[in-house]
Amino acid sequence: MQALQKIQRQAQRQASAQAPLRAELPVVHRAALSAAAAPVAVAAPAARRAAALGAPARPATVCRTATVDAPASTSSEGSVREDIRNIAIIAHVDHGKTTLVDAMLKQSKCFRDNQATADRIMDSNDLERERGITILAKNTAIRYRGIKVNIIDTPGHADFGGEVERVINMCDGVLLLVDSVEGPMPQTRFVLRKALELKKRVVVVVNKIDRPAARPEWVIDSTFELFMDLGASDELCEFPVVYASGVNGIAGMTADGLAEDLEPLFATIVKEIRPPTVQPAAPLQLLCANIDYDEHKGRIAIGRVSSGTIKRGQTISICSSLEPGKVRQAKIAELFVYDNFSRVPVEEVEAGDICALSGIADIKIGETICQRESPVALPTIQVEDPTVNMTFKVNTSPFAGKEGKFVTSRNLKDRLDRELERNLALRVEPGETSDSFVVSGRGTLHLGILIENMRREGYEFEIGPPKVITREVNGKTCEPFEEAIVDVPEQYVGAVVELFAQRKGEMSDLIPSIQGASRIKFRIATRGLLGLKNALLTATRGLGVMNTLFLEYAPVAGEILMRENGSLVAHETGQATTYALESAQDRGQMFCRPGDQVYEGQVIGMHAKAGDLKVNICKTKQLTNMRAAGKDTKVGLDEPRTMGLDDSLEYINDDEQVEVTPKSIRIRKDPMAANKGKKGR
C-alpha cells in the first residue's frame, strides 16, 4: 500500500512539473506533448527493423490525431516577432474598408509617384467593380518604419460572412471600421462577434469623419454597447479609437485633430496590435485559409505559418483534423510573401508571416501543411450553416444549347465541385433528378454571385426559386429568422411598416434618426425577405436602404404571400411584334421588346391581376390592298421592365424558374410543376 502511494505522489510531482510547460505551448503542441508522453505498447515495424540493423528509426507518416509515432514538438518557448503585424479590416458593407486600404497602400509608397492606379485597387474582380462591393477576401502588405503589416481586406455584406470567418484566423488583431453617421450596423455585429470569439485585439476606426452629419461620440457609445452585448472582456472593451477619412487619406486620435496623412493610424496599429508569438524551432504547421489560381502556377494555397519554417522545394505532409490518420505528401514548387502590393518570391518563410505557395494541386481550405516527419493537424475552419438553397439543373427550354458552351450535367457538377473547394459557406447535394443539384448558401446574393460567374464562364442552366432551409428543433419544424434594419425618410415609415406586416414581420424598434430619416428594426422570417428588395424600393421611391442579420431558428411563421400579381405567359414560339405588344401591354407590365425571340411557356410580363394569363405577342397585322379611311393610329409602347439576374430570382414563384445563359436571362414556367398540377387535378 505504501509503495502504491509513493508511486502516486511521484506521478503527481511529475505532472505538476510539466504543467507550466504545457501552459506555454499552443493547443496542438500540448496535444503532441501528451501523445509523446503516452506509453507505446508495441514498436512500429519500421522502428523494429531499424533497431535490428542499428540505424535510427524513421518516424511513421501518419496524422498525430490518429497515432503517436511522430515526434512531439521539441521547443517549449515562443519568441515574439516584432517585425510583423497581421491585421484584418472588418466592417459593415459600404463603410469604407477598401477605400481606406487604398489610402494605406498609396501612403506607404507601394506605387511610383507617376504610376497610374484605379479606385478600389483591392477590388480586382469584375463583379466587385460593377456592383461596388467586396466579394472575396484579399491579402496585401505594407511597410511602416521597418515593420511589415499584413492586411486582409474582407467583404462587408452579410451573405459573404464565410469569407470573414475563413481568413480571420490568420490575423492577430482587427480594424473595425464604423461609419461616423450610421454607427454599428448588422454586419458590424456579425464580424465583431467572430473577432471576439477568437480573442482578437480590436482597434475601432470611426471612418468618414468628414461627413457634415458626423456624430462620433454617439458612434463610440454605440460601439461600446455592442462590445458589452457580445460579452467582450474588460481588456477588449478598452479599445483604442482612431478617427479617419479614408477617401481623403487622413486620420487622427481626436475627431477635431486630424493629421495630414494616415500616420496616427499606422502608429496605432503597430502599438496596439500584438506581434505574433511563434515557435520557430517547432515542426512546420500552416493552415490553408484561402486558395488562389494562376494560369501558369496552378492552384496557390494561402495561409499563415503557425510554427516552424517553410522552404521552397521542401517535401511536406498534408492532413486534416476532419480525416485523422489520412496523410499525403507533396513538394512545394514556389513560395511567395506579400509585400508592397505584390507577391514576392522567396526561399523560405518563418513562423508568424502570411505566405502563398504553389505545387500542391489538390490542396483544400482547412487542411494543414506540416513537417513531413511530424504531421500534426490544426483545427479546421468552421463556418456557419447556409440558410437558403436553390436547384441548379440542365436547361430544357426550346432555346437550350444555342448560347452556352457548357450545357451538360457533368459540366455543371464539375463546376460546382470546384466552387466547393474555396467557398466554405456553400453546400451542394444531389437533386430530385440526375441532372439537378441543390445548392445552399448564405442568401440570394451569395448564390447570385456564383450564378453570374458561371454564366460569364459560358455555362447554361436553369435555376429554381430560392427556398429557406428548415430544421427540426425539439420536435418542431423551425425556419431561420433575421433582423432587418431599414433606413428610410419619415414620410415612408408607414408604407414600410405595412409592407413588413404583410410578410409577418414584427417591428421591434423605431429610432428617429438625423436629417429627417428614421431607422426601423424588424424581426422577420428569411422566407419573408425573399423578393422584398424591389417591393421596398417601390414603396419608398428608391430611398429605403435595408440590411439584414441572421438571428435564430424559430417555429415556422405560417403562410406568407410572396407576390400578389400573376405572370403574362407567351402563347406560342416566335418573334415579338410591335402590333401584338401594343395590345398586350394593357394586361400588365412587359419584360420584352419588339424583335425579341420568345417561346411557348416563357414569362414575358407581370399580370396586372392575380393569376397567370397567356397572351400572343407574336401575331402580326393582317395586310390587305384596301386602305382604311383616315390615318393609322400611331403605335405607342411603354418602356419594358429590364429583368436582370437578381430581379428574376426575386420575381419567380414556386412554379417558375430562371433560364441562365451567357447572353440572356429568361423566366419560364416550370414544366415539371405543370405536370404535377395536371396529375393532381
XYZ file of C-alpha atoms in Angstrom:
681
model
C 0.000 0.000 0.000
C 2.813 2.410 0.896
C 4.570 1.592 -2.356
C 1.392 2.425 -4.319
C 1.050 5.789 -2.540
C 4.695 6.559 -3.266
C 4.180 5.895 -6.967
C 1.082 8.144 -6.999
C 2.998 11.004 -5.320
C 5.801 10.701 -7.871
C 3.278 10.852 -10.710
C 1.675 13.984 -9.196
C 5.059 15.721 -8.854
C 5.895 14.844 -12.450
C 2.531 16.186 -13.686
C 2.939 19.432 -11.713
C 6.453 19.875 -13.165
C 5.069 19.557 -16.701
C 2.077 21.869 -16.109
C 3.929 25.182 -16.810
C 5.442 23.617 -19.898
C 2.011 22.637 -21.204
C 0.568 26.093 -20.475
C 3.212 27.805 -22.616
C 2.631 25.573 -25.630
C -0.104 26.093 -28.259
C -3.049 23.734 -28.218
C -1.690 21.499 -30.924
C 1.725 21.208 -29.224
C 0.159 20.450 -25.842
C -1.698 17.620 -27.563
C 1.538 16.468 -29.126
C 3.312 16.529 -25.733
C 0.576 14.423 -24.171
C 0.715 11.998 -27.082
C 4.503 11.682 -26.811
C 4.274 11.019 -23.074
C 1.739 8.232 -23.582
C 3.155 4.711 -23.350
C 3.560 2.776 -26.588
C 2.842 -0.908 -26.191
C 4.406 -2.198 -29.418
C 7.094 -0.545 -31.534
C 6.273 0.282 -35.112
C 7.548 -2.181 -37.771
C 9.932 0.429 -39.184
C 11.334 1.091 -35.728
C 11.883 -2.632 -35.061
C 13.742 -3.090 -38.360
C 15.902 -0.043 -37.708
C 16.728 -1.218 -34.200
C 17.748 -4.617 -35.526
C 20.091 -3.041 -38.084
C 21.448 -0.476 -35.638
C 20.124 2.502 -37.657
C 17.908 5.340 -36.415
C 14.230 4.713 -36.981
C 12.320 6.864 -39.461
C 9.063 8.128 -37.964
C 5.866 6.837 -39.483
C 3.989 9.360 -41.666
C 0.587 9.392 -40.042
C -1.548 12.194 -38.651
C -0.980 12.893 -34.952
C -4.683 12.723 -34.262
C -4.592 9.005 -35.078
C -1.227 7.767 -33.742
C 1.743 8.836 -31.648
C 4.596 7.544 -33.808
C 5.598 11.054 -34.920
C 7.859 13.006 -32.544
C 6.453 15.787 -30.434
C 7.495 19.431 -30.544
C 10.996 19.994 -29.249
C 10.511 23.681 -28.449
C 8.541 24.930 -25.468
C 9.438 28.624 -25.563
C 7.840 31.025 -28.021
C 9.509 34.110 -29.453
C 7.904 37.398 -30.445
C 8.331 38.705 -33.996
C 8.401 42.465 -33.565
C 8.907 42.996 -37.301
C 5.399 41.787 -38.303
C 1.791 42.760 -37.625
C -1.127 40.768 -39.059
C -4.451 42.608 -39.237
C -7.846 42.178 -40.897
C -10.116 45.092 -41.785
C -13.741 44.282 -40.983
C -16.874 46.419 -41.214
C -20.418 46.644 -42.495
C -20.909 46.996 -46.230
C -20.117 50.457 -47.661
C -18.366 51.734 -44.523
C -15.138 52.343 -46.474
C -12.851 49.334 -45.914
C -11.459 49.078 -49.441
C -11.119 52.857 -49.776
C -9.096 53.012 -46.559
C -6.842 50.170 -47.739
C -6.239 52.083 -50.990
C -5.103 55.129 -48.998
C -2.836 52.970 -46.820
C -1.211 51.432 -49.893
C -0.628 54.795 -51.560
C 0.840 56.455 -48.453
C 3.155 53.530 -47.741
C 4.866 54.173 -51.114
C 3.758 50.903 -52.699
C 3.426 52.674 -56.058
C 5.613 55.039 -58.010
C 4.746 58.717 -57.936
C 3.851 58.650 -61.638
C 2.167 55.221 -61.573
C -1.488 55.234 -62.632
C -3.765 53.497 -60.126
C -7.527 52.968 -60.239
C -10.008 53.482 -57.431
C -10.687 50.465 -55.187
C -7.366 48.818 -56.026
C -8.178 45.716 -53.968
C -11.459 45.091 -55.834
C -9.853 43.345 -58.791
C -12.848 41.138 -59.634
C -15.101 42.385 -62.460
C -18.254 41.788 -60.421
C -16.769 43.685 -57.474
C -16.164 46.741 -59.619
C -19.580 46.544 -61.265
C -21.514 46.180 -58.005
C -19.242 48.365 -55.887
C -18.864 45.756 -53.134
C -16.096 43.443 -51.938
C -16.906 39.777 -52.572
C -13.620 37.935 -51.960
C -11.140 38.427 -49.121
C -7.712 39.542 -50.379
C -4.216 39.833 -48.925
C -1.681 42.610 -49.232
C 1.123 44.097 -47.131
C 2.765 47.448 -46.466
C 5.925 48.639 -44.718
C 5.910 51.139 -41.863
C 9.213 52.101 -40.207
C 10.749 48.734 -40.920
C 7.702 46.772 -39.737
C 5.750 44.659 -42.191
C 1.965 44.968 -41.814
C -0.008 42.155 -43.482
C -3.502 43.424 -44.339
C -6.555 41.293 -45.162
C -9.422 43.163 -46.843
C -12.707 41.366 -46.108
C -16.244 41.619 -47.565
C -18.855 43.659 -45.729
C -22.088 42.052 -46.938
C -23.748 39.502 -44.657
C -24.068 36.949 -47.473
C -20.262 36.744 -47.703
C -19.664 36.268 -43.985
C -17.995 32.952 -44.758
C -15.066 34.857 -46.290
C -14.576 36.721 -42.991
C -14.768 33.549 -40.900
C -12.246 31.890 -43.187
C -9.450 34.481 -43.074
C -9.776 35.974 -39.607
C -7.707 33.058 -38.251
C -4.624 34.467 -39.999
C -4.575 37.789 -38.113
C -3.579 38.879 -34.599
C -5.908 41.879 -34.480
C -8.617 43.654 -36.456
C -9.500 47.170 -37.539
C -13.238 47.601 -37.011
C -14.485 50.378 -39.287
C -17.662 52.158 -38.203
C -19.380 54.899 -40.191
C -19.384 58.247 -38.370
C -23.109 58.717 -39.065
C -24.669 55.245 -39.266
C -22.735 53.696 -36.386
C -22.705 49.905 -35.832
C -24.835 48.047 -38.371
C -25.944 44.371 -38.626
C -22.788 43.106 -40.296
C -20.715 45.032 -37.734
C -22.218 42.824 -35.038
C -21.549 39.636 -37.011
C -17.870 40.262 -37.820
C -17.146 41.687 -34.360
C -18.630 38.605 -32.699
C -16.290 36.398 -34.733
C -13.277 38.506 -33.755
C -14.179 38.479 -30.048
C -14.703 34.715 -30.054
C -11.077 34.356 -31.201
C -9.862 36.940 -28.606
C -8.543 39.289 -31.287
C -7.428 42.786 -30.310
C -9.790 45.369 -31.845
C -8.906 48.893 -32.970
C -12.052 50.924 -33.712
C -11.738 53.310 -36.660
C -14.517 55.903 -36.955
C -14.424 56.388 -40.713
C -15.920 59.146 -42.875
C -15.387 61.610 -40.023
C -15.537 64.494 -42.519
C -19.253 63.961 -43.223
C -21.358 67.004 -42.247
C -23.707 64.915 -40.088
C -20.915 63.020 -38.283
C -21.659 62.152 -34.633
C -18.511 60.436 -33.339
C -19.461 60.445 -29.641
C -22.726 58.589 -30.315
C -20.881 56.128 -32.564
C -18.295 55.347 -29.860
C -21.021 54.860 -27.233
C -22.983 52.572 -29.551
C -19.849 50.569 -30.351
C -19.057 50.149 -26.651
C -22.612 48.921 -26.013
C -22.138 46.439 -28.855
C -18.962 45.136 -27.190
C -20.875 44.698 -23.934
C -23.785 42.929 -25.656
C -21.375 40.458 -27.250
C -19.803 39.625 -23.871
C -16.354 41.096 -24.517
C -13.827 41.001 -21.690
C -12.773 44.151 -19.833
C -9.466 44.171 -21.695
C -11.130 44.003 -25.116
C -13.720 46.645 -24.151
C -10.900 49.163 -23.612
C -10.433 49.525 -27.346
C -8.348 52.320 -28.895
C -10.149 54.710 -31.241
C -8.822 56.356 -34.396
C -10.792 58.895 -36.431
C -10.204 58.781 -40.179
C -11.393 59.776 -43.620
C -10.352 57.029 -45.996
C -11.260 58.898 -49.172
C -9.035 61.848 -48.147
C -6.300 59.680 -46.595
C -6.214 61.449 -43.214
C -6.513 60.229 -39.625
C -6.162 61.450 -36.053
C -6.586 60.474 -32.423
C -9.401 63.021 -31.962
C -12.261 63.982 -34.232
C -11.086 67.602 -34.399
C -7.347 66.972 -34.589
C -6.762 65.098 -37.846
C -3.263 64.864 -39.265
C -2.417 65.422 -42.909
C -1.959 61.701 -43.548
C -2.609 58.271 -42.002
C 0.408 58.384 -39.681
C -1.743 58.174 -36.492
C -3.461 55.047 -37.847
C -0.154 53.342 -38.719
C 1.281 54.193 -35.291
C -1.802 52.829 -33.540
C -1.639 49.556 -35.479
C 1.997 48.998 -34.519
C 1.384 49.968 -30.890
C -1.939 48.232 -30.166
C -1.873 45.091 -32.333
C 0.258 42.464 -30.661
C 3.093 40.990 -32.722
C 2.783 37.255 -33.370
C 4.229 34.869 -30.794
C 5.741 31.972 -32.699
C 7.571 28.677 -32.254
C 10.422 28.916 -34.796
C 12.070 25.651 -33.708
C 8.845 23.631 -33.652
C 7.710 21.446 -36.579
C 6.097 23.225 -39.514
C 2.362 23.955 -39.321
C 0.380 26.082 -41.819
C -3.410 26.130 -42.056
C -4.660 26.793 -45.605
C -7.168 29.635 -45.246
C -7.576 30.730 -48.862
C -6.977 29.461 -52.395
C -5.971 31.435 -55.465
C -5.372 30.257 -59.013
C -2.785 31.193 -61.613
C -2.785 30.013 -65.228
C 0.916 29.159 -65.070
C 1.435 28.158 -61.429
C -1.874 26.362 -60.900
C -3.541 26.294 -57.516
C -1.990 28.578 -54.893
C -2.567 27.989 -51.172
C -2.564 30.992 -48.835
C -2.130 30.799 -45.085
C -0.143 31.861 -42.063
C 2.836 29.864 -40.832
C 1.825 28.942 -37.284
C 5.121 27.315 -36.305
C 8.412 26.278 -37.832
C 9.770 27.372 -41.201
C 8.602 26.546 -44.718
C 11.069 26.444 -47.620
C 10.850 26.358 -51.389
C 11.354 22.823 -52.706
C 10.543 21.281 -49.335
C 8.635 17.996 -49.155
C 5.726 18.377 -46.752
C 2.793 16.376 -45.389
C -0.850 17.409 -45.728
C -3.502 16.310 -43.247
C -6.823 17.456 -41.822
C -8.440 17.244 -38.397
C -11.617 16.043 -40.137
C -9.801 12.982 -41.525
C -7.448 11.740 -38.780
C -4.929 9.200 -39.936
C -5.074 10.254 -43.589
C -1.844 11.913 -44.728
C -0.459 12.640 -48.190
C 2.793 14.217 -49.274
C 3.689 16.902 -51.793
C 6.552 19.192 -52.763
C 6.425 22.976 -52.660
C 7.276 24.329 -56.096
C 7.287 28.079 -55.399
C 6.955 30.211 -52.277
C 5.754 33.820 -52.042
C 5.118 36.538 -49.467
C 3.038 39.694 -49.784
C 4.999 42.929 -49.808
C 4.122 46.376 -51.180
C 1.017 45.224 -53.071
C 2.827 42.454 -54.885
C 3.551 38.759 -54.491
C 7.311 38.407 -53.991
C 9.084 35.017 -54.470
C 11.237 33.949 -51.500
C 13.267 30.928 -50.466
C 11.758 30.473 -47.009
C 9.136 31.940 -44.689
C 9.363 31.862 -40.915
C 6.561 31.431 -38.405
C 4.223 34.400 -37.968
C 4.194 35.577 -41.584
C 1.482 35.064 -44.236
C 2.629 33.345 -47.408
C 1.385 31.782 -50.638
C 2.721 28.563 -52.125
C 2.210 26.514 -55.268
C 2.859 22.920 -56.219
C 0.017 21.227 -54.323
C -2.624 20.514 -56.931
C -5.220 19.073 -54.539
C -4.879 21.363 -51.513
C -8.154 22.369 -49.861
C -9.145 25.113 -47.459
C -8.944 23.900 -43.858
C -6.116 21.411 -44.463
C -2.825 21.682 -42.584
C 0.600 21.724 -44.248
C 3.026 20.065 -41.840
C 6.566 18.818 -41.473
C 6.925 15.556 -43.367
C 8.103 13.707 -40.254
C 5.548 15.297 -37.897
C 2.046 15.653 -39.396
C 0.023 17.388 -36.658
C -3.273 18.816 -37.975
C -4.534 22.193 -36.792
C -8.260 22.612 -36.061
C -10.038 23.105 -39.364
C -12.023 26.225 -40.268
C -15.690 26.084 -39.296
C -18.296 28.448 -40.752
C -21.991 28.902 -40.043
C -24.511 26.799 -41.917
C -26.349 28.140 -45.013
C -29.960 29.329 -44.786
C -31.192 29.402 -48.424
C -30.992 26.886 -51.279
C -31.752 26.796 -54.993
C -31.977 23.991 -57.541
C -29.467 24.087 -60.407
C -30.348 21.855 -63.362
C -29.712 21.361 -67.045
C -31.505 23.778 -69.376
C -34.518 22.133 -71.028
C -36.113 25.132 -72.744
C -36.754 25.233 -76.538
C -33.706 27.525 -76.849
C -31.376 25.178 -74.947
C -27.807 24.843 -76.249
C -27.913 27.882 -78.549
C -25.876 30.296 -76.450
C -23.946 28.271 -73.875
C -20.618 26.454 -74.087
C -21.064 24.107 -71.087
C -24.573 22.654 -71.107
C -24.411 19.093 -69.717
C -24.977 17.867 -66.175
C -21.355 16.695 -65.992
C -20.133 20.223 -66.783
C -22.456 21.608 -64.131
C -21.300 19.132 -61.474
C -17.605 19.714 -62.172
C -18.035 23.471 -61.847
C -19.927 23.196 -58.549
C -17.297 20.802 -57.185
C -14.577 23.335 -57.975
C -16.546 26.043 -56.211
C -16.803 23.906 -53.075
C -13.023 23.821 -52.789
C -12.779 27.525 -51.941
C -16.296 28.540 -50.898
C -16.730 27.040 -47.429
C -20.184 28.549 -46.904
C -21.570 26.643 -49.913
C -23.214 23.198 -49.881
C -24.094 21.013 -52.900
C -26.381 17.968 -52.745
C -27.987 15.774 -55.435
C -31.437 16.939 -56.593
C -34.636 15.040 -57.320
C -33.399 14.087 -60.796
C -29.989 13.005 -62.082
C -29.450 16.327 -63.876
C -30.269 18.624 -60.928
C -28.318 19.775 -57.865
C -29.471 21.545 -54.689
C -27.046 24.377 -53.917
C -27.238 26.010 -50.460
C -25.735 29.344 -49.438
C -25.972 32.274 -47.029
C -28.512 34.197 -49.105
C -29.756 35.030 -52.575
C -26.842 37.420 -53.180
C -24.324 34.734 -52.212
C -25.825 32.307 -54.728
C -26.482 35.065 -57.280
C -22.758 35.889 -57.463
C -21.993 32.219 -58.149
C -24.638 32.099 -60.903
C -23.318 35.282 -62.519
C -19.734 33.986 -62.506
C -20.842 30.702 -64.080
C -22.800 32.334 -66.896
C -19.838 34.568 -67.708
C -17.675 31.456 -67.957
C -20.012 30.020 -70.616
C -22.361 27.832 -68.559
C -26.029 27.435 -69.463
C -28.519 26.054 -66.914
C -31.802 26.672 -65.097
C -32.392 27.941 -61.557
C -35.344 27.096 -59.342
C -36.883 29.570 -56.857
C -34.931 30.271 -53.633
C -36.193 28.345 -50.595
C -35.253 28.556 -46.934
C -33.640 25.621 -45.132
C -35.690 24.365 -42.177
C -34.585 22.398 -39.121
C -36.186 20.135 -36.552
C -35.780 21.656 -33.055
C -37.382 19.809 -30.114
C -39.749 18.038 -32.483
C -40.919 21.261 -34.160
C -40.185 22.469 -37.672
C -38.248 25.734 -37.434
C -37.111 28.207 -40.062
C -34.426 30.944 -39.974
C -35.349 34.416 -38.734
C -33.391 37.585 -39.374
C -33.203 41.109 -38.058
C -33.920 43.665 -40.779
C -32.869 47.290 -40.283
C -34.449 49.787 -42.681
C -33.242 53.399 -43.004
C -36.000 55.406 -44.660
C -37.280 59.008 -44.795
C -40.013 59.769 -42.277
C -42.794 60.129 -44.854
C -42.374 56.468 -45.908
C -42.309 54.895 -42.436
C -45.970 53.871 -42.675
C -45.526 52.241 -46.067
C -42.511 50.238 -44.825
C -44.315 49.032 -41.696
C -47.308 47.933 -43.777
C -45.055 46.107 -46.253
C -43.316 44.126 -43.493
C -46.627 43.394 -41.746
C -47.897 41.710 -44.926
C -44.923 39.350 -44.700
C -45.358 38.538 -40.995
C -42.611 40.942 -39.900
C -42.664 42.264 -36.308
C -41.369 45.780 -35.636
C -39.026 45.746 -32.641
C -37.731 49.324 -32.594
C -38.229 52.719 -34.234
C -35.335 55.151 -33.863
C -35.731 58.737 -35.075
C -32.523 59.483 -36.924
C -30.962 62.697 -38.130
C -31.631 64.682 -41.273
C -35.282 63.594 -41.484
C -34.614 59.831 -41.725
C -35.736 57.078 -39.368
C -34.351 53.637 -38.577
C -36.809 50.756 -38.155
C -35.893 47.304 -36.848
C -37.945 44.224 -37.708
C -37.834 40.566 -36.791
C -38.905 38.653 -39.876
C -38.569 35.150 -41.287
C -35.946 34.742 -44.004
C -38.761 33.446 -46.212
C -40.451 36.840 -45.941
C -37.325 38.638 -47.142
C -37.262 36.775 -50.460
C -38.372 39.213 -53.131
C -38.762 42.083 -50.654
C -35.995 44.298 -52.022
C -37.820 45.513 -55.126
C -41.086 45.956 -53.220
C -39.247 48.092 -50.642
C -37.659 50.279 -53.314
C -41.053 50.781 -54.938
C -42.749 51.678 -51.644
C -40.028 54.186 -50.691
C -39.422 55.654 -54.175
C -35.920 54.170 -54.127
C -34.896 55.885 -50.870
C -35.143 52.916 -48.483
C -31.982 51.008 -47.501
C -32.322 47.566 -45.873
C -29.674 45.500 -44.079
C -30.228 42.088 -42.512
C -28.542 39.816 -39.949
C -29.320 36.203 -39.088
C -30.898 35.853 -35.635
C -32.086 32.325 -34.877
C -34.174 29.331 -35.877
C -37.749 29.612 -34.606
C -41.110 27.898 -35.313
C -42.486 28.479 -38.803
C -44.253 31.833 -39.102
C -47.110 30.471 -41.210
C -48.146 31.196 -44.766
C -46.584 34.309 -46.304
C -47.923 35.871 -49.503
C -44.834 36.382 -51.630
C -46.381 38.000 -54.731
C -49.887 39.268 -55.426
C -49.597 39.572 -59.214
C -49.548 36.718 -61.696
C -47.466 36.392 -64.854
C -48.065 37.009 -68.539
C -47.030 33.852 -70.411
C -46.189 33.568 -74.114
C -48.832 31.619 -76.068
C -46.574 30.487 -78.936
C -42.971 30.466 -80.123
C -41.840 33.238 -82.442
C -40.723 36.856 -82.633
C -42.444 39.561 -80.591
C -44.100 42.207 -82.763
C -44.982 45.810 -82.072
C -48.600 45.223 -83.128
C -49.065 42.411 -80.586
C -47.211 44.145 -77.746
C -49.424 47.217 -78.103
C -52.494 45.276 -77.058
C -50.644 43.014 -74.590
C -49.226 45.875 -72.526
C -52.744 46.773 -71.393
C -52.755 43.491 -69.433
C -49.692 44.329 -67.329
C -46.027 45.296 -67.377
C -43.962 43.746 -70.194
C -40.474 42.216 -69.925
C -39.639 42.034 -73.653
C -39.273 44.348 -76.651
C -40.288 44.096 -80.312
C -37.972 41.715 -82.143
C -37.181 39.524 -79.126
C -37.384 35.781 -79.690
C -39.790 34.086 -77.251
C -41.080 30.538 -76.822
C -44.271 28.984 -75.539
C -44.317 28.978 -71.735
C -41.882 31.874 -71.353
C -42.870 34.604 -68.870
C -42.947 37.818 -70.890
C -44.515 40.165 -68.332
C -46.207 40.674 -64.972
C -50.003 40.448 -64.958
C -51.881 43.398 -63.501
C -54.129 40.979 -61.584
C -53.701 37.768 -59.632
C -53.282 34.574 -61.644
C -51.422 33.853 -64.871
C -52.612 34.846 -68.336
C -51.469 33.526 -71.710
C -51.031 36.198 -74.388
C -49.911 36.043 -78.009
C -47.212 38.640 -78.657
C -46.122 37.108 -81.979
C -49.226 37.861 -84.051
C -48.903 40.289 -86.970
C -51.284 42.797 -88.508
C -53.274 41.499 -91.468
C -52.104 43.115 -94.722
C -54.657 43.925 -97.463
C -54.688 46.131 -100.523
C -57.610 48.111 -99.101
C -56.688 51.407 -97.478
C -58.736 52.413 -94.453
C -60.241 55.877 -94.284
C -58.129 58.251 -92.186
C -54.644 57.841 -90.764
C -53.454 54.765 -88.979
C -53.259 55.048 -85.231
C -49.728 55.802 -84.053
C -48.258 52.956 -82.040
C -47.027 53.884 -78.547
C -45.248 51.231 -76.467
C -44.331 51.604 -72.819
C -40.727 51.028 -71.796
C -40.441 47.361 -70.746
C -39.011 46.372 -67.397
C -35.453 45.044 -67.634
C -35.151 41.827 -65.654
C -31.590 41.129 -64.594
C -30.454 38.079 -62.689
C -31.158 39.485 -59.209
C -34.556 40.822 -60.302
C -35.515 37.484 -61.857
C -34.535 35.499 -58.751
C -36.679 37.793 -56.597
C -39.631 37.656 -59.007
C -40.177 33.936 -59.614
C -42.791 31.854 -57.786
C -42.686 28.165 -56.916
C -43.932 27.149 -60.398
C -41.364 29.268 -62.265
C -37.630 29.105 -62.940
C -34.877 31.261 -64.412
C -33.085 30.244 -67.598
C -29.468 31.435 -67.411
C -27.224 31.613 -70.495
C -24.085 33.646 -71.271
C -26.183 36.094 -73.315
C -29.719 36.001 -71.893
C -31.744 35.830 -68.686
C -35.258 34.434 -69.231
C -38.085 33.412 -66.912
C -40.223 30.422 -67.810
C -42.944 28.286 -66.310
C -41.591 25.079 -64.806
C -42.919 22.179 -66.949
C -42.429 19.773 -64.030
C -44.720 21.884 -61.844
C -47.314 21.997 -64.639
C -47.268 18.194 -64.959
C -47.675 17.798 -61.200
C -50.669 20.138 -61.296
C -52.314 18.102 -64.088
C -51.796 14.858 -62.171
C -53.285 16.445 -59.057
C -56.392 17.551 -60.933
